Amino acid sequence: MSTNKERIEPSNPQPPHWADHLLDWFVAPHRREDLQGDLQEIFLKRVTQVGLTQARREYGWAVLHYLTPFFYKRQPNEYPTPSTTDMLQNYLKIAFRNLTKNQVYSAINIGGLAVGMAVAMLIGLWVYDEFSFNQYHPSYDRIAQVMQHATSNGKVESQVANPAVMGPELRAKYGSNFKYVVQASWPGSYVLSIGDNHVSKEGIYFEPDGPAMLGLRMRQGTYAGLKDPYSIMLSESVAKSLFGDQNPMGKTLKVSRKYDVKVTGVYEDLPYNTSFRKVTVIMPWALWLIDNPWVKTMKKPWGSNFSQTYAQVADQVAMEDASTRIKNVKLDNLSKEEARYKWVAFLHPMSKWELYGEFKNGMNIGGQIKYVWMFGIIGIFVLMLACINFMNLATARSEKRAKEVGIRKAIGSVRSQLVNQFFAESYLVVFLAFLVAVLLVLLLLPPFNEVADKKIEFLWTKPLFWFICLAFIGVTGLVAGSYPAFYLSSFQPLSVLKGTFRVGKWAAVPRQALVVVQFTVSIILIIGTIIVYQQIQHAKNRPIGYNRNGLVNLGVEKEIKDHFEAFRAELKAAGAIEEMAASSSPLTGVWNTNGGFDWAGKDPDQAVDFPNSNVTYEWGKTVGWKVKEGRDFSREFATDSSAFIINEAMKQFLPFKDPVGKILKWENKPYTIIGVVSDIMAESPFYPVRPSLYHIDSDTPWNMTIRLKAAKSPSQSMALLEQIWRKYVPNVPFQYEFVDQQYGSKFKAEERIGTLSAYFAVLAIFISCLGIFGMASFIAEQRTKEIGIRKVLGASVMNLWQLLTKDFALLVLVACLIASPIAYYYLTDWLKGYDYRVAISWWVFVIAAVGALGITLLTVSYQSIKAALMNPVRSLRSE
Amino acid sequence: MKRTFLGEFEEVVLLVLAACGEEAYGVIIWEQLQQQTGRSITISAVHATLYRLEEKGYLSSQLGGATAERGGRRKRFFALTALGSKALLEIQAMRQQLWQAIPDGKLQLIGQ
């Protein structure tokens, strides 16, 4: 700032110094002079009008308004900038021409990106669905399940089962912490009847606050619908299926063919991504208590766990605080002897049910969340592979476009304009790819939902979704376009136009590095898929301890229970079945465990808890277990009513050398061990079988297992079975499940992971190969003359094929070397989650490497053989 | 060039400049603007608009005339270019057309 000191009298008023300095520093030099002059002039005028202080204040204020990018811009532009989007249109026009000029290249780019984006979008939708699990419930963040840790057999187990007194106790003693406490039954199938029409529906028994806690959206009736024990609330779909268009309110139904209940409410069906989605009818807990009178008369109401407890924390109470406050709710009610199990009650918040549902040794160890992370990362990687294709193909074509860049620069393009031009191209491709990807997602959602067991919908209506899509396009375009844009716009026009422009020796290195990255990811996915598949097979081939074929599990109805022996005799007489038995736990689950065991030499402080199944005499014969020592139950021995058969795991657990004939005390009654049988894998196929016992009890069979005659076709046998069943139980839906299907469902979670990762691996390979295909075609094109000369000098097709494919094969081999340790590390980590796991063998890596190499060679060979077969006369004539 | 579009404020600035005749520079235009429109406008808005219009080719400018009260700094005189005049005329023609399309008596004149 130059002030003409001699012209200005000292009495001259001065604007504030800081403001002038600010202007000097901020405003572009070519604007500074006239702008400050104007300000000064106004300032002097204002001094005479409003006085110095006010004028100075105004001056400062006015200066602040100049702090915008517009005034900061340094470059005076000699040319008028177009006042419309002319240039943008021009960029897009050129981009579009480039796109249509080279169709193979564009198809590869758009196709690859579309697949990558579709995968990323599908995974994004899936992750969103996982995270929004249970958010249908308004009080989602305040609801929890009351769970318990218990220490038995030296391990801390966490369970959801609670005594029926848990709810009332929480209300009585810890009421200030909770808004609602809801005791509930296990969800199960219940028979509803209108007259002689019986249907079976999935339902649950809730204490009256249940509907309010879940914030059900009532279509009819109110949250108070469970006050009367003889009432029922229906979901909309059930109401429709039962009553059609009639108004269901106040209508009478029969539940379990015993109790007449009135419909007191209809609620909107719960969406698929909620934990209670299967609950289609809700009945009062009071009715469950009426149906199970033994609960009221229990000697030790805290002694056994057979129901669930849910709670909603009061508004001003933190979930963690409530959780620590209630920890001794059960312990306070137990005798010293029962307290050995060290019961600790705690709250498991609804927000963690889906993603953090696993406990180990009393700690929450996550769960499904690891798959959310895994697939999220896979999604990002697959998208990245597609972006890498774009970059590689764009830079590989650089020699073609070098001339264009040179001429543009010579004519007077600024680098930023070229960058914009290339970005416009990448955004055009990304936008087109996005459109294709949306189509793909719409096509793939139904099968994807099938595999992932979801009901995900495309979120057309959510503005947030579209905003994310825009951001998604923006980021993808940026990632895919930035490298080519800056690389291509950096060419020196002089060397390009002189013809001295050569792509440097190192120009291909970043491309090669990116190809290595692509194949590394692909190979990791291949290895992962193989290992997951192996692990599933490994678990499937595990000995299960019984003969799975031809076993059927039947639901138990009262009539069958009451005439069990007659029913069994009739079935056998009709030749429908080989054998039949009842048990308290099915073959594919553990429904009850017991403590209270004692044996010679047991440490009195040791708390134990074993699966203990009540069975009928023919159980062993029916399931086909293998008796390893001693003998099976038999009706010949009256003493078998107080005998145990134990499994091999139990034999390991007990201190006796040969347990047969030894005495086990249970609830202070002596039982003789008469046999040891093979371990029956009833629970997870990935964990060891628990020490278990079996004893005879014909009064409480909750499950019926039937072995069909091997000689007859199952469908014939089942028809006969149903006929006889109908004689005993008319009008009730005949429900049965084959045991091998129940068994198969144990692998669902792992199989889902396996299937999904297989798909993603295939897609990753597909995208990578697309890229390689494009690259190979460019390289073949670039080296046309070289190939021609080599042919003339006598190179064979084989030599040329080697020449062109060698580089790619090398890259894939490098990728294998990088991928193997990474894959090994992560898979070892994943397998650690399973006690029963497969060993990772070296040949898996070899197979993955050979597979990747084979696919690569196939892809590249097409191009290289095509190039090698060209007639050299044609390629050399143009000089 | 395609049809150009002027913002409302840009248009007002151009019109005021056209009315100023010779020797129009920042301060003059700013004062005139406030008088004619009765709005209070910051000087920075006027500067930004003038420069922007110049970049778009509606105005041309020249430096000249340093005076003492400006601390010896020169003024920048703005003048309408042919493009600027054309843009104004186009807008006026369009407005005219729109006014004529309004039936008589549709707009009740309020005031005098």
Tab-separated table of N, CA and C in Angstrom, chain A residues 691-767:
chain	number	residue	atom	x	y	z
A	691	PRO	N	-21.315	-83.250	28.299
A	691	PRO	CA	-21.604	-84.464	29.066
A	691	PRO	C	-23.113	-84.547	29.307
A	692	SER	N	-23.761	-85.640	28.912
A	692	SER	CA	-25.217	-85.709	29.017
A	692	SER	C	-25.670	-87.028	29.613
A	693	LEU	N	-26.931	-87.035	30.098
A	693	LEU	CA	-27.503	-88.249	30.674
A	693	LEU	C	-28.887	-88.504	30.077
A	694	TYR	N	-29.320	-89.759	30.159
A	694	TYR	CA	-30.659	-90.148	29.722
A	694	TYR	C	-31.270	-91.001	30.811
A	695	HIS	N	-32.541	-90.744	31.103
A	695	HIS	CA	-33.213	-91.629	32.051
A	695	HIS	C	-34.663	-91.825	31.618
A	696	ILE	N	-35.260	-92.902	32.143
A	696	ILE	CA	-36.615	-93.272	31.724
A	696	ILE	C	-37.639	-92.406	32.440
A	697	ASP	N	-38.536	-91.821	31.653
A	697	ASP	CA	-39.651	-91.065	32.234
A	697	ASP	C	-40.737	-90.984	31.165
A	698	SER	N	-41.802	-91.737	31.379
A	698	SER	CA	-42.826	-91.789	30.333
A	698	SER	C	-43.885	-90.714	30.502
A	699	ASP	N	-43.769	-89.902	31.554
A	699	ASP	CA	-44.844	-88.940	31.825
A	699	ASP	C	-44.678	-87.608	31.107
A	700	THR	N	-43.445	-87.225	30.837
A	700	THR	CA	-43.271	-85.894	30.267
A	700	THR	C	-42.602	-85.918	28.900
A	701	PRO	N	-43.162	-86.682	27.968
A	701	PRO	CA	-42.548	-86.607	26.647
A	701	PRO	C	-43.045	-85.363	25.899
A	702	TRP	N	-42.144	-84.506	25.543
A	702	TRP	CA	-42.549	-83.302	24.810
A	702	TRP	C	-42.281	-83.455	23.329
A	703	ASN	N	-41.615	-84.571	22.989
A	703	ASN	CA	-41.153	-84.769	21.637
A	703	ASN	C	-41.352	-86.188	21.224
A	704	MET	N	-41.728	-86.399	19.979
A	704	MET	CA	-41.831	-87.770	19.522
A	704	MET	C	-40.930	-87.967	18.328
A	705	THR	N	-40.116	-89.000	18.422
A	705	THR	CA	-39.233	-89.304	17.305
A	705	THR	C	-39.623	-90.668	16.763
A	706	ILE	N	-39.748	-90.738	15.435
A	706	ILE	CA	-40.230	-91.964	14.801
A	706	ILE	C	-39.214	-92.412	13.764
A	707	ARG	N	-38.893	-93.703	13.791
A	707	ARG	CA	-38.047	-94.219	12.713
A	707	ARG	C	-38.939	-94.944	11.709
A	708	LEU	N	-38.895	-94.449	10.466
A	708	LEU	CA	-39.731	-95.070	9.436
A	708	LEU	C	-39.092	-96.379	8.990
A	709	LYS	N	-39.937	-97.248	8.410
A	709	LYS	CA	-39.416	-98.504	7.887
A	709	LYS	C	-38.539	-98.203	6.671
A	710	ALA	N	-37.337	-98.767	6.689
A	710	ALA	CA	-36.411	-98.478	5.597
A	710	ALA	C	-36.914	-99.074	4.284
A	711	ALA	N	-37.687	-100.156	4.382
A	711	ALA	CA	-38.124	-100.866	3.173
A	711	ALA	C	-39.215	-100.091	2.423
A	712	LYS	N	-39.969	-99.285	3.149
A	712	LYS	CA	-41.084	-98.550	2.515
A	712	LYS	C	-40.625	-97.170	2.074
A	713	SER	N	-41.314	-96.626	1.083
A	713	SER	CA	-40.962	-95.258	0.705
A	713	SER	C	-41.502	-94.313	1.778
A	714	PRO	N	-40.747	-93.279	2.087
A	714	PRO	CA	-41.152	-92.370	3.162
A	714	PRO	C	-42.547	-91.788	2.939
A	715	SER	N	-42.859	-91.483	1.689
A	715	SER	CA	-44.162	-90.838	1.450
A	715	SER	C	-45.305	-91.783	1.802
A	716	GLN	N	-45.127	-93.075	1.470
A	716	GLN	CA	-46.139	-94.079	1.836
A	716	GLN	C	-46.306	-94.134	3.352
A	717	SER	N	-45.146	-94.260	4.020
A	717	SER	CA	-45.171	-94.363	5.477
A	717	SER	C	-45.828	-93.141	6.091
A	718	MET	N	-45.482	-91.963	5.565
A	718	MET	CA	-46.018	-90.733	6.148
A	718	MET	C	-47.530	-90.671	5.967
A	719	ALA	N	-48.006	-91.132	4.813
A	719	ALA	CA	-49.447	-91.111	4.567
A	719	ALA	C	-50.159	-91.993	5.590
A	720	LEU	N	-49.592	-93.167	5.804
A	720	LEU	CA	-50.157	-94.107	6.779
A	720	LEU	C	-50.131	-93.491	8.179
A	721	LEU	N	-48.996	-92.873	8.480
A	721	LEU	CA	-48.813	-92.259	9.797
A	721	LEU	C	-49.895	-91.203	10.036
A	722	GLU	N	-50.114	-90.385	9.009
A	722	GLU	CA	-51.083	-89.307	9.153
A	722	GLU	C	-52.491	-89.864	9.366
A	723	GLN	N	-52.785	-90.941	8.624
A	723	GLN	CA	-54.095	-91.582	8.739
A	723	GLN	C	-54.370	-92.004	10.188
A	724	ILE	N	-53.402	-92.656	10.776
A	724	ILE	CA	-53.578	-93.148	12.148
A	724	ILE	C	-53.626	-91.983	13.123
A	725	TRP	N	-52.767	-90.995	12.878
A	725	TRP	CA	-52.725	-89.781	13.709
A	725	TRP	C	-54.101	-89.117	13.727
A	726	ARG	N	-54.718	-89.036	12.543
A	726	ARG	CA	-56.041	-88.399	12.420
A	726	ARG	C	-57.086	-89.099	13.296
A	727	LYS	N	-56.912	-90.412	13.437
A	727	LYS	CA	-57.868	-91.153	14.280
A	727	LYS	C	-57.829	-90.626	15.702
A	728	TYR	N	-56.637	-90.284	16.163
A	728	TYR	CA	-56.485	-89.812	17.544
A	728	TYR	C	-56.766	-88.317	17.660
A	729	VAL	N	-56.238	-87.582	16.673
A	729	VAL	CA	-56.310	-86.120	16.742
A	729	VAL	C	-56.975	-85.595	15.470
A	730	PRO	N	-58.294	-85.557	15.436
A	730	PRO	CA	-58.933	-85.036	14.225
A	730	PRO	C	-58.757	-83.524	14.157
A	731	ASN	N	-58.750	-83.000	12.940
A	731	ASN	CA	-58.829	-81.552	12.690
A	731	ASN	C	-57.607	-80.729	13.076
A	732	VAL	N	-56.607	-81.342	13.678
A	732	VAL	CA	-55.427	-80.527	13.994
A	732	VAL	C	-54.422	-80.698	12.863
A	733	PRO	N	-53.797	-79.592	12.466
A	733	PRO	CA	-52.800	-79.728	11.392
A	733	PRO	C	-51.743	-80.767	11.772
A	734	PHE	N	-51.483	-81.678	10.842
A	734	PHE	CA	-50.498	-82.718	11.077
A	734	PHE	C	-49.111	-82.142	10.797
A	735	GLN	N	-48.337	-81.955	11.856
A	735	GLN	CA	-47.044	-81.306	11.665
A	735	GLN	C	-45.914	-82.255	11.989
A	736	TYR	N	-44.947	-82.283	11.096
A	736	TYR	CA	-43.803	-83.140	11.342
A	736	TYR	C	-42.597	-82.533	10.648
A	737	GLU	N	-41.408	-82.954	11.064
A	737	GLU	CA	-40.187	-82.498	10.418
A	737	GLU	C	-39.240	-83.687	10.329
A	738	PHE	N	-38.576	-83.802	9.203
A	738	PHE	CA	-37.552	-84.840	9.117
A	738	PHE	C	-36.328	-84.383	9.902
A	739	VAL	N	-35.755	-85.302	10.637
A	739	VAL	CA	-34.629	-84.938	11.498
A	739	VAL	C	-33.440	-84.449	10.680
A	740	ASP	N	-33.233	-85.053	9.496
A	740	ASP	CA	-32.052	-84.595	8.749
A	740	ASP	C	-32.213	-83.156	8.261
A	741	GLN	N	-33.461	-82.715	8.073
A	741	GLN	CA	-33.667	-81.297	7.729
A	741	GLN	C	-33.362	-80.403	8.917
A	742	GLN	N	-33.851	-80.824	10.089
A	742	GLN	CA	-33.547	-80.055	11.301
A	742	GLN	C	-32.044	-79.969	11.499
A	743	TYR	N	-31.392	-81.103	11.243
A	743	TYR	CA	-29.947	-81.149	11.390
A	743	TYR	C	-29.284	-80.199	10.392
A	744	GLY	N	-29.786	-80.217	9.174
A	744	GLY	CA	-29.218	-79.366	8.129
A	744	GLY	C	-29.300	-77.895	8.475
A	745	SER	N	-30.337	-77.511	9.213
A	745	SER	CA	-30.508	-76.088	9.510
A	745	SER	C	-29.445	-75.581	10.483
A	746	LYS	N	-28.712	-76.498	11.109
A	746	LYS	CA	-27.627	-76.071	11.997
A	746	LYS	C	-26.500	-75.393	11.230
A	747	PHE	N	-26.450	-75.644	9.920
A	747	PHE	CA	-25.346	-75.116	9.128
A	747	PHE	C	-25.743	-73.851	8.378
A	748	LYS	N	-26.988	-73.424	8.593
A	748	LYS	CA	-27.520	-72.306	7.802
A	748	LYS	C	-26.601	-71.097	7.830
A	749	ALA	N	-26.215	-70.664	9.023
A	749	ALA	CA	-25.427	-69.426	9.126
A	749	ALA	C	-24.129	-69.552	8.346
A	750	GLU	N	-23.431	-70.674	8.559
A	750	GLU	CA	-22.145	-70.839	7.896
A	750	GLU	C	-22.328	-70.993	6.385
A	751	GLU	N	-23.382	-71.730	6.011
A	751	GLU	CA	-23.608	-71.924	4.578
A	751	GLU	C	-23.910	-70.608	3.888
A	752	ARG	N	-24.637	-69.738	4.621
A	752	ARG	CA	-24.964	-68.421	4.071
A	752	ARG	C	-23.673	-67.656	3.781
A	753	ILE	N	-22.772	-67.670	4.763
A	753	ILE	CA	-21.492	-66.986	4.586
A	753	ILE	C	-20.753	-67.598	3.397
A	754	GLY	N	-20.772	-68.917	3.332
A	754	GLY	CA	-20.063	-69.600	2.255
A	754	GLY	C	-20.608	-69.220	0.887
A	755	THR	N	-21.939	-69.258	0.760
A	755	THR	CA	-22.551	-68.946	-0.527
A	755	THR	C	-22.245	-67.512	-0.932
A	756	LEU	N	-22.439	-66.590	0.011
A	756	LEU	CA	-22.208	-65.185	-0.315
A	756	LEU	C	-20.754	-64.956	-0.707
A	757	SER	N	-19.824	-65.537	0.064
A	757	SER	CA	-18.430	-65.256	-0.271
A	757	SER	C	-18.066	-65.906	-1.606
A	758	ALA	N	-18.713	-67.025	-1.929
A	758	ALA	CA	-18.459	-67.627	-3.238
A	758	ALA	C	-18.901	-66.685	-4.350
A	759	TYR	N	-20.105	-66.126	-4.190
A	759	TYR	CA	-20.585	-65.177	-5.202
A	759	TYR	C	-19.637	-63.997	-5.346
A	760	PHE	N	-19.237	-63.446	-4.204
A	760	PHE	CA	-18.375	-62.266	-4.263
A	760	PHE	C	-17.027	-62.617	-4.892
A	761	ALA	N	-16.529	-63.815	-4.589
A	761	ALA	CA	-15.255	-64.219	-5.181
A	761	ALA	C	-15.384	-64.286	-6.693
A	762	VAL	N	-16.484	-64.891	-7.170
A	762	VAL	CA	-16.701	-64.993	-8.608
A	762	VAL	C	-16.762	-63.602	-9.237
A	763	LEU	N	-17.486	-62.700	-8.575
A	763	LEU	CA	-17.614	-61.346	-9.129
A	763	LEU	C	-16.272	-60.624	-9.128
A	764	ALA	N	-15.504	-60.811	-8.055
A	764	ALA	CA	-14.200	-60.150	-7.992
A	764	ALA	C	-13.318	-60.644	-9.125
A	765	ILE	N	-13.315	-61.965	-9.322
A	765	ILE	CA	-12.527	-62.542	-10.417
A	765	ILE	C	-13.005	-61.997	-11.752
A	766	PHE	N	-14.332	-61.931	-11.903
A	766	PHE	CA	-14.910	-61.440	-13.153
A	766	PHE	C	-14.416	-60.027	-13.444
A	767	ILE	N	-14.491	-59.163	-12.431
A	767	ILE	CA	-14.070	-57.775	-12.628
A	767	ILE	C	-12.579	-57.711	-12.948
